[in-house]
């Protein structure tokens, strides 16, 4: 996968914003490994207040629990970088906001923190509409910390476009 530059991320966010505005949706982001980068990408678009509700950067276990309602048992049993955790993050983002669509990301951007089961570059991303079922997928990105994070932002934005197609 090619690492997107700032212009590519801006173009994706702008196109997504036009679609969200047209459909009268509001977006919430729940971010761990990207630390708010998805929210930054969308709020770099002029007029994003029409379609962006809020962004939650929840890095620690405690923040995931307090801000997003991730259950301690989920984190203990599956870890922060898991399907179960990202689904609770995306669902919690919707229930703790006024948004109608959500994206959540959690992963290992590196350079450390990887394991044989979850190597650096492993990222879980989930998308959900209010009242719908979450969709989650795991991706494995190559590159350094910035490359993993940039690719995560791109994949999250593209997935939101796919969610709107449904």
C-alpha positions in Angstrom: 0.0 0.0 0.0 1.3 3.5 -0.9 1.6 5.9 2.0 -0.8 8.8 1.4 0.5 12.4 1.6 -1.3 15.3 3.2 -3.0 16.3 -0.1 -4.4 12.8 -0.6 -5.8 12.7 3.0 -7.3 16.2 2.6 -9.0 15.2 -0.7 -10.5 12.0 0.9 -11.7 14.0 3.9 -13.2 16.7 1.7 -15.1 14.2 -0.5 -16.3 12.4 2.6 -17.5 15.6 4.1 -19.5 16.5 1.0 -21.2 13.1 1.3 -21.9 13.4 5.0 -23.3 16.9 4.6 -25.6 15.8 1.7 -26.9 12.8 3.8 -27.3 15.0 6.9 -24.9 12.7 8.9 -22.7 13.8 11.8 -19.4 12.0 12.3 -17.6 11.0 15.6 -14.1 9.5 15.7 -12.7 7.3 18.4 -8.9 7.0 18.0 -6.1 5.3 19.8 -3.1 4.7 17.6 -3.8 7.8 15.4 -4.1 10.1 18.4 -6.7 12.3 16.8 -5.3 12.4 13.3 -8.6 11.3 11.7 -10.4 14.2 13.5 -7.6 16.6 12.3 -8.0 15.4 8.7 -11.7 16.1 8.7 -11.6 19.3 10.6 -8.9 20.6 8.1 -11.9 20.8 5.7 -13.6 24.2 5.8 -17.3 23.8 6.9 -16.6 20.5 8.7 -18.7 21.8 11.6 -21.7 20.9 9.4 -20.9 17.2 9.6 -18.3 16.6 12.3 -19.6 16.2 15.9 -16.5 15.3 17.9 -13.4 13.2 18.2 -12.2 11.2 21.1 -8.5 10.3 21.4 -8.4 7.4 24.0 -5.0 5.9 24.3 -5.0 4.4 27.8 -7.1 1.5 29.0 -8.6 4.0 31.5 -9.6 6.5 28.8 -11.1 3.8 26.6 -13.3 2.7 29.6 -14.2 6.2 30.8 -14.7 8.0 27.4 -16.0 5.1 25.2 -17.5 2.6 27.6 -15.0 -0.2 26.8 -15.5 -2.9 29.4 -12.4 -3.7 31.6 -13.1 -7.4 30.9 -12.8 -6.9 27.2 -9.4 -5.1 27.6 -8.1 -7.8 30.0 -9.2 -10.8 27.9 -8.5 -9.5 24.3 -6.2 -6.5 24.7 -6.6 -3.0 23.3 -5.7 -4.1 19.8 -8.6 -6.5 19.1 -11.8 -6.8 17.2 -13.8 -6.9 20.5 -12.2 -3.6 21.8 -12.6 -1.7 18.5 -16.3 -2.7 18.3 -16.9 -1.4 21.8 -15.0 1.8 20.9 -17.1 2.5 17.8 -20.3 1.7 19.7 -19.3 3.8 22.7 -18.4 6.7 20.4 -21.9 6.8 19.0 -23.6 6.4 22.4 -21.5 9.2 23.9 -22.1 11.7 21.1 -24.7 13.2 18.9 -23.3 11.6 15.8 -25.0 9.3 13.4 -21.8 7.6 12.0 -18.6 6.6 13.7 -15.2 5.2 13.1 -12.8 3.8 15.6 -9.1 2.7 15.4 -6.8 0.9 17.7 -3.4 -0.5 16.7 0.3 -0.8 17.1 2.0 2.0 15.2 5.5 1.1 16.4 8.4 1.2 16.6 7.9 -1.0 19.7 4.9 -2.8 21.1 4.6 -5.6 18.6 4.3 -9.2 19.4 4.3 -12.3 17.1 0.5 -12.4 17.2 0.1 -8.6 16.8 3.2 -7.3 15.0 3.9 -3.6 14.5 1.5 -2.3 11.8 -1.5 -4.3 13.1 -4.5 -2.0 13.2 -8.2 -2.8 13.9 -10.7 -0.4 12.4 -14.5 -0.3 12.9 -17.3 1.7 11.4 -20.9 1.9 12.5 -24.1 3.8 11.8 -26.4 4.7 14.7 -28.9 1.9 15.0 -26.8 -0.4 12.8 -24.3 -3.2 13.3 -20.6 -2.5 13.5 -18.2 -3.6 10.8 -14.6 -4.3 11.9 -11.5 -5.4 10.0 -7.9 -5.9 10.8 -5.2 -4.5 8.5 -1.4 -4.8 8.6 0.5 -1.8 7.4 4.1 -1.6 6.5 6.5 1.3 7.3 7.5 3.4 10.2 5.2 4.9 12.8 4.1 7.8 10.7 3.5 5.5 7.6 1.3 3.2 9.7 -0.7 6.1 11.1 -1.1 7.8 7.7 -2.4 4.5 6.2 -4.7 4.0 9.1 -6.3 7.5 8.6 -6.7 6.7 4.8 -8.3 3.3 5.5 -10.6 4.8 8.1 -11.8 7.6 5.8 -12.3 5.2 2.8 -14.2 2.8 5.1 -16.6 5.6 6.1 -17.3 6.2 2.4 -18.1 2.5 2.1 -20.4 2.7 5.1 -22.3 5.5 3.4 -22.7 3.4 0.3 -24.7 0.8 2.3 
